[in-house]
């Protein structure tokens, strides 16, 4: 049995800070121990996903001057159990991970899969990066199948929507933090969200261009290669061809800076946190609009039209009228109830995306769709709307 806990092996963080590496290794051992006990005889092993699994974790300098990891612990538990038993075991594992994470003041999550289902993992970005990283933290070294045996090509386009939705919600969190204070720990956390957003936007550009690859550093190389081709390249594909070339270059440079920042522990300064969060919001909204125009095949001049396009796609033209089309029914109370009922049937990422964008944009003409999509009263305040969007994004 092999356990990759970082010592003398691959680092978990790009900065390779000794304190951060030791804390990650200790936390991984504790989480694996708790999960092993929770799974019992069904335990086969586990792999570490996310940034820490890829060795691309960020490092934060704690108050005592030591480094600590800046990313959550995301594990995949592999079980020798029938597929029908996995949901129940998953709940036991989730409780065990939550209790261990709480006692150690860290963020952790766990997914579970039957060993026989490993080659049938859906092509989500998270799954693809986990298999590519092959960071087995418990079990035999060949616990995970080869990447080429499981995945072909790019993730599904809906993965781009999910990533953008989570990114937008993170920027809402950053906005809240800088609203309270443009300096201090909150501002530094906001800047972490900005850097994460820049990495996510680059990933979505590459997904659109058919060049997505696992790992932020590999994507940085692919994105710079895409930019190096120049605006006149006749073989350019993807929505970035519709971007102003200067703005596209800025997106590429921001992605590169965010990737390089992983190699150094986070500093104590938070320069221009409020302005940087606002500009990241602008970049996010442009990428979301262009990506969804490409995916949905319709122009999206505003976030209300975006919600209408999703409604048409999911429920037909009659439901689109509930979001403000020309023939709005006379009974507004009935209309509102029907709109809310319709939105509940949408995938959570699609339900949240227009709401998050409208909250970041804060254009009064688009704000009426937000409480409808979020299932809140029409007169709900901005802070209530932001809190609901942020909370729901954790389940996207």
mmCIF file of C-alpha atoms in Angstrom:
data_model
loop_
_atom_site.group_PDB
_atom_site.id
_atom_site.type_symbol
_atom_site.label_atom_id
_atom_site.label_comp_id
_atom_site.label_asym_id
_atom_site.label_seq_id
_atom_site.Cartn_x
_atom_site.Cartn_y
_atom_site.Cartn_z
ATOM 1 C CA UNK A 1 0.000 0.000 0.000
ATOM 2 C CA UNK A 2 1.284 3.475 -0.903
ATOM 3 C CA UNK A 3 0.520 6.777 0.720
ATOM 4 C CA UNK A 4 1.763 9.931 -1.037
ATOM 5 C CA UNK A 5 1.872 12.504 1.759
ATOM 6 C CA UNK A 6 4.441 14.785 0.207
ATOM 7 C CA UNK A 7 7.579 13.905 2.133
ATOM 8 C CA UNK A 8 10.428 13.229 -0.338
ATOM 9 C CA UNK A 9 7.798 13.033 -3.047
ATOM 10 C CA UNK A 10 5.897 15.626 -5.064
ATOM 11 C CA UNK A 11 5.104 18.845 -3.185
ATOM 12 C CA UNK A 12 1.511 19.907 -2.601
ATOM 13 C CA UNK A 13 2.162 23.629 -3.078
ATOM 14 C CA UNK A 14 4.032 25.565 -5.745
ATOM 15 C CA UNK A 15 5.957 27.619 -3.183
ATOM 16 C CA UNK A 16 7.151 24.434 -1.420
ATOM 17 C CA UNK A 17 7.115 26.212 1.924
ATOM 18 C CA UNK A 18 8.193 23.702 4.569
ATOM 19 C CA UNK A 19 5.499 24.739 7.026
ATOM 20 C CA UNK A 20 2.708 24.543 4.477
ATOM 21 C CA UNK A 21 3.927 21.186 3.173
ATOM 22 C CA UNK A 22 4.062 19.737 6.691
ATOM 23 C CA UNK A 23 0.551 20.977 7.477
ATOM 24 C CA UNK A 24 -0.852 19.492 4.287
ATOM 25 C CA UNK A 25 0.826 16.148 4.898
ATOM 26 C CA UNK A 26 -0.444 16.003 8.465
ATOM 27 C CA UNK A 27 -3.977 16.941 7.420
ATOM 28 C CA UNK A 28 -3.994 14.355 4.628
ATOM 29 C CA UNK A 29 -2.951 11.637 7.078
ATOM 30 C CA UNK A 30 -5.701 12.651 9.488
ATOM 31 C CA UNK A 31 -8.348 12.747 6.779
ATOM 32 C CA UNK A 32 -7.281 9.381 5.346
ATOM 33 C CA UNK A 33 -7.382 7.827 8.803
ATOM 34 C CA UNK A 34 -10.892 9.146 9.442
ATOM 35 C CA UNK A 35 -12.136 8.001 6.042
ATOM 36 C CA UNK A 36 -10.576 4.573 6.436
ATOM 37 C CA UNK A 37 -12.420 4.066 9.720
ATOM 38 C CA UNK A 38 -15.683 5.355 8.253
ATOM 39 C CA UNK A 39 -15.533 3.092 5.183
ATOM 40 C CA UNK A 40 -14.586 -0.048 7.102
ATOM 41 C CA UNK A 41 -14.152 -3.162 4.986
ATOM 42 C CA UNK A 42 -15.226 -1.248 1.865
ATOM 43 C CA UNK A 43 -12.101 0.933 1.906
ATOM 44 C CA UNK A 44 -9.844 0.565 -1.141
ATOM 45 C CA UNK A 45 -7.919 3.829 -1.095
ATOM 46 C CA UNK A 46 -8.097 7.535 -1.871
ATOM 47 C CA UNK A 47 -6.688 10.184 -4.169
ATOM 48 C CA UNK A 48 -6.215 13.883 -3.522
ATOM 49 C CA UNK A 49 -7.699 16.239 -6.087
ATOM 50 C CA UNK A 50 -7.856 19.977 -6.608
ATOM 51 C CA UNK A 51 -4.868 22.310 -6.533
ATOM 52 C CA UNK A 52 -3.143 20.390 -3.739
ATOM 53 C CA UNK A 53 -3.393 17.147 -5.674
ATOM 54 C CA UNK A 54 -1.826 18.779 -8.714
ATOM 55 C CA UNK A 55 0.979 20.270 -6.623
ATOM 56 C CA UNK A 56 -0.306 23.754 -7.456
ATOM 57 C CA UNK A 57 -1.585 24.773 -4.037
ATOM 58 C CA UNK A 58 -1.228 28.358 -2.838
ATOM 59 C CA UNK A 59 0.648 29.234 0.345
ATOM 60 C CA UNK A 60 -0.603 31.719 2.909
ATOM 61 C CA UNK A 61 1.649 33.155 5.593
ATOM 62 C CA UNK A 62 -0.005 32.759 8.998
ATOM 63 C CA UNK A 63 0.228 35.323 11.799
ATOM 64 C CA UNK A 64 3.131 33.454 13.367
ATOM 65 C CA UNK A 65 5.074 33.708 10.105
ATOM 66 C CA UNK A 66 4.700 30.071 9.111
ATOM 67 C CA UNK A 67 3.135 28.934 5.886
ATOM 68 C CA UNK A 68 -0.210 27.197 5.578
ATOM 69 C CA UNK A 69 -2.125 25.902 2.552
ATOM 70 C CA UNK A 70 -4.593 28.249 0.910
ATOM 71 C CA UNK A 71 -6.697 25.614 -0.836
ATOM 72 C CA UNK A 72 -9.322 23.115 0.327
ATOM 73 C CA UNK A 73 -8.609 19.410 0.679
ATOM 74 C CA UNK A 74 -10.608 17.561 -1.978
ATOM 75 C CA UNK A 75 -10.487 13.768 -1.881
ATOM 76 C CA UNK A 76 -11.896 10.919 -3.928
ATOM 77 C CA UNK A 77 -12.516 7.808 -1.845
ATOM 78 C CA UNK A 78 -12.392 4.538 -3.790
ATOM 79 C CA UNK A 79 -14.547 1.758 -2.369
ATOM 80 C CA UNK A 80 -14.657 -1.996 -2.849
ATOM 81 C CA UNK A 81 -18.431 -2.022 -2.627
ATOM 82 C CA UNK A 82 -21.456 -2.481 -4.886
ATOM 83 C CA UNK A 83 -22.460 0.695 -6.698
ATOM 84 C CA UNK A 84 -25.812 0.678 -4.888
ATOM 85 C CA UNK A 85 -24.023 0.971 -1.521
ATOM 86 C CA UNK A 86 -21.890 3.966 -2.474
ATOM 87 C CA UNK A 87 -24.466 6.723 -1.661
ATOM 88 C CA UNK A 88 -24.903 5.514 1.921
ATOM 89 C CA UNK A 89 -21.162 5.107 2.396
ATOM 90 C CA UNK A 90 -20.636 8.571 0.912
ATOM 91 C CA UNK A 91 -22.718 10.105 3.676
ATOM 92 C CA UNK A 92 -20.613 8.353 6.341
ATOM 93 C CA UNK A 93 -17.438 9.544 4.645
ATOM 94 C CA UNK A 94 -18.712 13.110 4.336
ATOM 95 C CA UNK A 95 -19.476 13.231 8.068
ATOM 96 C CA UNK A 96 -16.058 11.831 8.932
ATOM 97 C CA UNK A 97 -14.293 14.357 6.695
ATOM 98 C CA UNK A 98 -16.364 17.237 8.083
ATOM 99 C CA UNK A 99 -15.598 16.316 11.693
ATOM 100 C CA UNK A 100 -11.872 15.996 10.995
ATOM 101 C CA UNK A 101 -11.801 19.252 9.042
ATOM 102 C CA UNK A 102 -13.639 21.107 11.813
ATOM 103 C CA UNK A 103 -11.244 19.868 14.483
ATOM 104 C CA UNK A 104 -8.275 21.041 12.421
ATOM 105 C CA UNK A 105 -9.848 24.262 11.151
ATOM 106 C CA UNK A 106 -9.518 23.432 7.501
ATOM 107 C CA UNK A 107 -11.852 22.970 4.559
ATOM 108 C CA UNK A 108 -12.282 19.450 3.233
ATOM 109 C CA UNK A 109 -14.686 17.524 1.031
ATOM 110 C CA UNK A 110 -14.878 13.947 -0.173
ATOM 111 C CA UNK A 111 -16.517 12.192 -3.084
ATOM 112 C CA UNK A 112 -16.840 8.425 -3.330
ATOM 113 C CA UNK A 113 -16.828 5.963 -6.191
ATOM 114 C CA UNK A 114 -16.890 2.191 -6.478
ATOM 115 C CA UNK A 115 -13.586 0.854 -7.755
ATOM 116 C CA UNK A 116 -15.347 -0.702 -10.725
ATOM 117 C CA UNK A 117 -16.701 2.741 -11.644
ATOM 118 C CA UNK A 118 -13.354 4.493 -11.932
ATOM 119 C CA UNK A 119 -13.155 4.033 -15.694
ATOM 120 C CA UNK A 120 -16.662 5.473 -15.997
ATOM 121 C CA UNK A 121 -15.979 8.765 -14.233
ATOM 122 C CA UNK A 122 -17.828 11.615 -15.977
ATOM 123 C CA UNK A 123 -15.579 14.111 -17.812
ATOM 124 C CA UNK A 124 -15.764 16.915 -15.272
ATOM 125 C CA UNK A 125 -12.789 19.213 -14.881
ATOM 126 C CA UNK A 126 -12.303 18.010 -11.313
ATOM 127 C CA UNK A 127 -12.310 14.336 -12.265
ATOM 128 C CA UNK A 128 -9.995 14.906 -15.207
ATOM 129 C CA UNK A 129 -7.467 16.827 -13.127
ATOM 130 C CA UNK A 130 -7.585 14.259 -10.328
ATOM 131 C CA UNK A 131 -6.877 11.356 -12.673
ATOM 132 C CA UNK A 132 -4.175 13.354 -14.472
ATOM 133 C CA UNK A 133 -2.478 14.239 -11.162
ATOM 134 C CA UNK A 134 -2.530 10.601 -9.951
ATOM 135 C CA UNK A 135 -1.989 11.745 -6.361
ATOM 136 C CA UNK A 136 -2.856 8.501 -4.550
ATOM 137 C CA UNK A 137 -2.756 9.220 -0.809
ATOM 138 C CA UNK A 138 -3.946 5.762 0.292
ATOM 139 C CA UNK A 139 -4.006 2.424 -1.469
ATOM 140 C CA UNK A 140 -1.935 0.872 -4.252
ATOM 141 C CA UNK A 141 -0.027 3.197 -6.602
ATOM 142 C CA UNK A 142 -2.139 1.992 -9.549
ATOM 143 C CA UNK A 143 -5.411 2.747 -7.765
ATOM 144 C CA UNK A 144 -6.374 5.191 -10.517
ATOM 145 C CA UNK A 145 -6.588 4.054 -14.156
ATOM 146 C CA UNK A 146 -4.465 5.794 -16.814
ATOM 147 C CA UNK A 147 -5.914 9.118 -17.971
ATOM 148 C CA UNK A 148 -6.209 7.973 -21.599
ATOM 149 C CA UNK A 149 -8.293 4.982 -20.528
ATOM 150 C CA UNK A 150 -10.918 7.227 -18.972
ATOM 151 C CA UNK A 151 -11.075 10.539 -20.815
ATOM 152 C CA UNK A 152 -10.966 11.733 -24.402
ATOM 153 C CA UNK A 153 -10.934 15.356 -25.533
ATOM 154 C CA UNK A 154 -12.249 18.337 -23.586
ATOM 155 C CA UNK A 155 -14.715 18.512 -20.709
ATOM 156 C CA UNK A 156 -18.362 19.083 -21.600
ATOM 157 C CA UNK A 157 -19.364 22.708 -22.224
ATOM 158 C CA UNK A 158 -21.612 22.690 -19.162
ATOM 159 C CA UNK A 159 -18.414 22.424 -17.115
ATOM 160 C CA UNK A 160 -17.595 25.922 -18.296
ATOM 161 C CA UNK A 161 -20.923 27.191 -16.953
ATOM 162 C CA UNK A 162 -20.321 25.485 -13.604
ATOM 163 C CA UNK A 163 -16.831 26.945 -13.324
ATOM 164 C CA UNK A 164 -18.026 30.420 -14.273
ATOM 165 C CA UNK A 165 -20.897 30.259 -11.790
ATOM 166 C CA UNK A 166 -18.584 29.345 -8.930
ATOM 167 C CA UNK A 167 -16.148 32.030 -10.051
ATOM 168 C CA UNK A 168 -18.830 34.696 -10.126
ATOM 169 C CA UNK A 169 -19.983 33.735 -6.648
ATOM 170 C CA UNK A 170 -16.389 33.940 -5.390
ATOM 171 C CA UNK A 171 -16.172 37.439 -6.837
ATOM 172 C CA UNK A 172 -19.380 38.346 -5.008
ATOM 173 C CA UNK A 173 -17.632 37.193 -1.820
ATOM 174 C CA UNK A 174 -14.625 39.330 -2.729
ATOM 175 C CA UNK A 175 -16.936 42.280 -3.336
ATOM 176 C CA UNK A 176 -18.451 41.850 0.122
ATOM 177 C CA UNK A 177 -15.012 41.707 1.708
ATOM 178 C CA UNK A 178 -13.717 44.894 0.108
ATOM 179 C CA UNK A 179 -17.003 46.638 0.888
ATOM 180 C CA UNK A 180 -16.118 46.088 4.552
ATOM 181 C CA UNK A 181 -12.437 46.992 4.268
ATOM 182 C CA UNK A 182 -9.978 47.569 1.436
ATOM 183 C CA UNK A 183 -7.060 46.382 3.574
ATOM 184 C CA UNK A 184 -6.167 43.643 6.007
ATOM 185 C CA UNK A 185 -6.977 39.934 5.968
ATOM 186 C CA UNK A 186 -10.303 40.391 4.176
ATOM 187 C CA UNK A 187 -8.687 42.309 1.344
ATOM 188 C CA UNK A 188 -6.014 39.626 0.971
ATOM 189 C CA UNK A 189 -8.729 36.991 0.782
ATOM 190 C CA UNK A 190 -10.473 39.075 -1.879
ATOM 191 C CA UNK A 191 -7.268 39.188 -3.926
ATOM 192 C CA UNK A 192 -7.014 35.396 -3.686
ATOM 193 C CA UNK A 193 -10.478 35.235 -5.225
ATOM 194 C CA UNK A 194 -9.344 37.609 -7.971
ATOM 195 C CA UNK A 195 -6.365 35.402 -8.805
ATOM 196 C CA UNK A 196 -8.555 32.288 -8.759
ATOM 197 C CA UNK A 197 -10.998 34.063 -11.078
ATOM 198 C CA UNK A 198 -8.221 34.894 -13.540
ATOM 199 C CA UNK A 199 -7.150 31.237 -13.597
ATOM 200 C CA UNK A 200 -10.750 30.144 -14.136
ATOM 201 C CA UNK A 201 -11.356 32.591 -16.990
ATOM 202 C CA UNK A 202 -8.277 31.298 -18.783
ATOM 203 C CA UNK A 203 -9.578 27.748 -18.398
ATOM 204 C CA UNK A 204 -12.914 28.726 -19.964
ATOM 205 C CA UNK A 205 -11.181 30.424 -22.901
ATOM 206 C CA UNK A 206 -9.221 27.229 -23.551
ATOM 207 C CA UNK A 207 -12.350 25.089 -23.203
ATOM 208 C CA UNK A 208 -14.012 27.193 -25.893
ATOM 209 C CA UNK A 209 -10.952 26.921 -28.135
ATOM 210 C CA UNK A 210 -10.754 23.137 -27.674
ATOM 211 C CA UNK A 211 -7.386 23.411 -25.887
ATOM 212 C CA UNK A 212 -8.265 22.784 -22.252
ATOM 213 C CA UNK A 213 -5.700 20.682 -20.395
ATOM 214 C CA UNK A 214 -5.375 19.599 -16.742
ATOM 215 C CA UNK A 215 -3.306 21.841 -14.495
ATOM 216 C CA UNK A 216 -3.081 25.625 -14.196
ATOM 217 C CA UNK A 217 0.560 25.697 -15.293
ATOM 218 C CA UNK A 218 -0.141 23.635 -18.413
ATOM 219 C CA UNK A 219 -3.114 25.848 -19.193
ATOM 220 C CA UNK A 220 -0.919 28.908 -18.796
ATOM 221 C CA UNK A 221 1.397 27.581 -21.508
ATOM 222 C CA UNK A 222 -1.569 26.723 -23.750
ATOM 223 C CA UNK A 223 -3.127 30.148 -23.253
ATOM 224 C CA UNK A 224 0.086 31.983 -24.073
ATOM 225 C CA UNK A 225 0.490 29.825 -27.161
ATOM 226 C CA UNK A 226 -3.035 30.808 -28.169
ATOM 227 C CA UNK A 227 -2.171 34.478 -27.754
ATOM 228 C CA UNK A 228 1.132 34.078 -29.598
ATOM 229 C CA UNK A 229 -0.762 32.943 -32.699
ATOM 230 C CA UNK A 230 -1.862 36.552 -33.138
ATOM 231 C CA UNK A 231 -5.193 38.111 -34.116
ATOM 232 C CA UNK A 232 -4.778 37.402 -37.836
ATOM 233 C CA UNK A 233 -4.400 33.621 -37.564
ATOM 234 C CA UNK A 234 -7.113 32.148 -39.854
ATOM 235 C CA UNK A 235 -7.257 28.935 -37.778
ATOM 236 C CA UNK A 236 -8.328 30.678 -34.580
ATOM 237 C CA UNK A 237 -11.383 29.090 -32.958
ATOM 238 C CA UNK A 238 -13.271 29.904 -29.773
ATOM 239 C CA UNK A 239 -15.096 32.951 -28.477
ATOM 240 C CA UNK A 240 -11.844 34.790 -27.776
ATOM 241 C CA UNK A 241 -11.738 35.677 -31.481
ATOM 242 C CA UNK A 242 -14.623 38.059 -30.738
ATOM 243 C CA UNK A 243 -12.756 39.819 -27.947
ATOM 244 C CA UNK A 244 -10.877 43.046 -28.409
ATOM 245 C CA UNK A 245 -7.273 41.891 -28.880
ATOM 246 C CA UNK A 246 -6.022 44.200 -26.126
ATOM 247 C CA UNK A 247 -8.571 42.827 -23.671
ATOM 248 C CA UNK A 248 -7.704 39.264 -24.634
ATOM 249 C CA UNK A 249 -4.011 39.958 -24.086
ATOM 250 C CA UNK A 250 -4.878 41.443 -20.698
ATOM 251 C CA UNK A 251 -6.793 38.276 -19.787
ATOM 252 C CA UNK A 252 -3.792 36.157 -20.809
ATOM 253 C CA UNK A 253 -1.392 38.300 -18.790
ATOM 254 C CA UNK A 254 -3.666 38.214 -15.765
ATOM 255 C CA UNK A 255 -3.820 34.434 -15.998
ATOM 256 C CA UNK A 256 -0.027 34.264 -16.266
ATOM 257 C CA UNK A 257 0.433 36.524 -13.244
ATOM 258 C CA UNK A 258 -2.003 34.410 -11.210
ATOM 259 C CA UNK A 259 -0.157 31.220 -12.180
ATOM 260 C CA UNK A 260 3.208 32.755 -11.226
ATOM 261 C CA UNK A 261 1.790 33.966 -7.909
ATOM 262 C CA UNK A 262 1.343 30.351 -6.827
ATOM 263 C CA UNK A 263 5.119 30.024 -6.615
ATOM 264 C CA UNK A 264 5.461 32.551 -3.785
ATOM 265 C CA UNK A 265 3.847 32.704 -0.345
ATOM 266 C CA UNK A 266 1.143 35.310 -0.164
ATOM 267 C CA UNK A 267 2.422 38.717 0.928
ATOM 268 C CA UNK A 268 1.000 40.908 3.665
ATOM 269 C CA UNK A 269 0.011 43.656 1.235
ATOM 270 C CA UNK A 270 -3.326 43.931 -0.569
ATOM 271 C CA UNK A 271 -2.762 46.666 -3.193
ATOM 272 C CA UNK A 272 -5.883 48.150 -4.753
ATOM 273 C CA UNK A 273 -8.075 45.275 -3.610
ATOM 274 C CA UNK A 274 -11.338 47.086 -4.324
ATOM 275 C CA UNK A 275 -10.290 48.141 -7.819
ATOM 276 C CA UNK A 276 -8.865 44.722 -8.655
ATOM 277 C CA UNK A 277 -12.070 42.988 -7.547
ATOM 278 C CA UNK A 278 -14.130 45.343 -9.719
ATOM 279 C CA UNK A 279 -11.947 44.774 -12.771
ATOM 280 C CA UNK A 280 -12.052 41.010 -12.252
ATOM 281 C CA UNK A 281 -15.835 41.304 -12.232
ATOM 282 C CA UNK A 282 -15.712 43.069 -15.592
ATOM 283 C CA UNK A 283 -13.501 40.342 -17.066
ATOM 284 C CA UNK A 284 -15.802 37.684 -15.663
ATOM 285 C CA UNK A 285 -18.922 39.237 -17.171
ATOM 286 C CA UNK A 286 -17.335 39.530 -20.613
ATOM 287 C CA UNK A 287 -16.182 35.905 -20.605
ATOM 288 C CA UNK A 288 -19.537 34.631 -19.304
ATOM 289 C CA UNK A 289 -21.457 36.539 -21.980
ATOM 290 C CA UNK A 290 -19.253 35.389 -24.843
ATOM 291 C CA UNK A 291 -19.073 31.782 -23.641
ATOM 292 C CA UNK A 292 -22.837 31.542 -23.257
ATOM 293 C CA UNK A 293 -23.536 33.271 -26.578
ATOM 294 C CA UNK A 294 -21.362 30.609 -28.164
ATOM 295 C CA UNK A 295 -22.985 27.753 -26.226
ATOM 296 C CA UNK A 296 -26.592 28.898 -26.608
ATOM 297 C CA UNK A 297 -26.241 30.279 -30.139
ATOM 298 C CA UNK A 298 -28.049 33.562 -29.425
ATOM 299 C CA UNK A 299 -26.913 37.123 -28.654
ATOM 300 C CA UNK A 300 -27.140 38.102 -24.979
ATOM 301 C CA UNK A 301 -27.310 41.900 -24.743
ATOM 302 C CA UNK A 302 -28.153 41.798 -21.025
ATOM 303 C CA UNK A 303 -28.632 39.348 -18.149
ATOM 304 C CA UNK A 304 -32.409 39.341 -18.462
ATOM 305 C CA UNK A 305 -32.071 38.133 -22.056
ATOM 306 C CA UNK A 306 -29.639 35.522 -20.774
ATOM 307 C CA UNK A 307 -32.279 34.233 -18.342
ATOM 308 C CA UNK A 308 -34.852 34.264 -21.156
ATOM 309 C CA UNK A 309 -32.542 32.253 -23.413
ATOM 310 C CA UNK A 310 -32.072 29.656 -20.678
ATOM 311 C CA UNK A 311 -35.823 29.548 -20.049
ATOM 312 C CA UNK A 312 -36.522 28.971 -23.723
ATOM 313 C CA UNK A 313 -33.914 26.215 -23.800
ATOM 314 C CA UNK A 314 -35.304 24.475 -20.744
ATOM 315 C CA UNK A 315 -39.038 25.105 -20.874
ATOM 316 C CA UNK A 316 -40.056 26.653 -24.162
ATOM 317 C CA UNK A 317 -40.978 30.138 -25.320
ATOM 318 C CA UNK A 318 -44.006 30.491 -23.042
ATOM 319 C CA UNK A 319 -41.867 30.385 -19.929
ATOM 320 C CA UNK A 320 -39.484 32.963 -21.376
ATOM 321 C CA UNK A 321 -42.358 35.440 -21.218
ATOM 322 C CA UNK A 322 -42.235 35.159 -17.442
ATOM 323 C CA UNK A 323 -38.893 36.956 -17.431
ATOM 324 C CA UNK A 324 -40.139 40.013 -19.254
ATOM 325 C CA UNK A 325 -40.802 39.107 -22.888
ATOM 326 C CA UNK A 326 -43.287 41.146 -24.894
ATOM 327 C CA UNK A 327 -46.500 39.271 -24.042
ATOM 328 C CA UNK A 328 -46.267 39.241 -20.251
ATOM 329 C CA UNK A 329 -49.469 37.796 -18.724
ATOM 330 C CA UNK A 330 -51.701 40.285 -16.940
ATOM 331 C CA UNK A 331 -51.800 38.490 -13.578
ATOM 332 C CA UNK A 332 -48.339 39.343 -12.261
ATOM 333 C CA UNK A 333 -48.793 37.342 -9.063
ATOM 334 C CA UNK A 334 -49.502 34.184 -11.031
ATOM 335 C CA UNK A 335 -46.686 35.033 -13.396
ATOM 336 C CA UNK A 336 -44.229 35.347 -10.528
ATOM 337 C CA UNK A 337 -45.221 32.016 -9.031
ATOM 338 C CA UNK A 338 -44.886 30.274 -12.382
ATOM 339 C CA UNK A 339 -41.497 31.865 -13.034
ATOM 340 C CA UNK A 340 -40.155 30.702 -9.699
ATOM 341 C CA UNK A 341 -41.526 27.203 -10.239
ATOM 342 C CA UNK A 342 -39.918 27.055 -13.685
ATOM 343 C CA UNK A 343 -36.519 28.226 -12.397
ATOM 344 C CA UNK A 344 -36.492 25.462 -9.780
ATOM 345 C CA UNK A 345 -36.353 22.881 -12.570
ATOM 346 C CA UNK A 346 -33.174 24.304 -14.104
ATOM 347 C CA UNK A 347 -29.685 22.940 -13.395
ATOM 348 C CA UNK A 348 -28.315 24.922 -10.466
ATOM 349 C CA UNK A 349 -25.403 26.362 -12.461
ATOM 350 C CA UNK A 350 -27.742 27.798 -15.106
ATOM 351 C CA UNK A 351 -30.082 29.134 -12.455
ATOM 352 C CA UNK A 352 -27.264 30.913 -10.661
ATOM 353 C CA UNK A 353 -25.222 32.233 -13.597
ATOM 354 C CA UNK A 354 -27.571 35.074 -14.675
ATOM 355 C CA UNK A 355 -28.263 35.953 -11.054
ATOM 356 C CA UNK A 356 -24.588 36.172 -10.129
ATOM 357 C CA UNK A 357 -23.808 38.238 -13.226
ATOM 358 C CA UNK A 358 -26.690 40.628 -12.548
ATOM 359 C CA UNK A 359 -25.547 41.071 -8.949
ATOM 360 C CA UNK A 360 -21.995 41.879 -10.035
ATOM 361 C CA UNK A 361 -23.190 44.213 -12.787
ATOM 362 C CA UNK A 362 -25.877 45.805 -10.591
ATOM 363 C CA UNK A 363 -27.801 47.198 -13.556
ATOM 364 C CA UNK A 364 -31.286 48.136 -12.264
ATOM 365 C CA UNK A 365 -32.950 46.820 -15.431
ATOM 366 C CA UNK A 366 -31.635 43.298 -14.749
ATOM 367 C CA UNK A 367 -32.132 43.126 -10.989
ATOM 368 C CA UNK A 368 -35.790 41.904 -11.077
ATOM 369 C CA UNK A 369 -34.655 38.492 -12.377
ATOM 370 C CA UNK A 370 -32.360 37.900 -9.403
ATOM 371 C CA UNK A 371 -34.913 37.162 -6.640
ATOM 372 C CA UNK A 372 -36.916 35.037 -9.087
ATOM 373 C CA UNK A 373 -33.893 32.870 -9.877
ATOM 374 C CA UNK A 374 -32.789 32.715 -6.248
ATOM 375 C CA UNK A 375 -36.233 31.958 -4.832
ATOM 376 C CA UNK A 376 -36.358 35.088 -2.679
ATOM 377 C CA UNK A 377 -38.989 37.820 -2.230
ATOM 378 C CA UNK A 378 -39.035 40.495 -4.897
ATOM 379 C CA UNK A 379 -37.960 43.152 -2.376
ATOM 380 C CA UNK A 380 -35.028 41.176 -0.963
ATOM 381 C CA UNK A 381 -32.015 43.396 -0.293
ATOM 382 C CA UNK A 382 -28.662 43.242 -2.005
ATOM 383 C CA UNK A 383 -26.893 41.547 0.898
ATOM 384 C CA UNK A 384 -29.558 38.848 1.186
ATOM 385 C CA UNK A 385 -29.340 38.172 -2.551
ATOM 386 C CA UNK A 386 -25.544 37.959 -2.452
ATOM 387 C CA UNK A 387 -25.580 35.606 0.515
ATOM 388 C CA UNK A 388 -28.053 33.259 -1.184
ATOM 389 C CA UNK A 389 -26.040 33.185 -4.428
ATOM 390 C CA UNK A 390 -22.775 32.541 -2.571
ATOM 391 C CA UNK A 391 -24.306 29.781 -0.447
ATOM 392 C CA UNK A 392 -25.895 27.996 -3.397
ATOM 393 C CA UNK A 393 -22.697 28.104 -5.428
ATOM 394 C CA UNK A 394 -21.127 25.607 -3.031
ATOM 395 C CA UNK A 395 -23.427 22.967 -4.505
ATOM 396 C CA UNK A 396 -22.685 23.692 -8.169
#
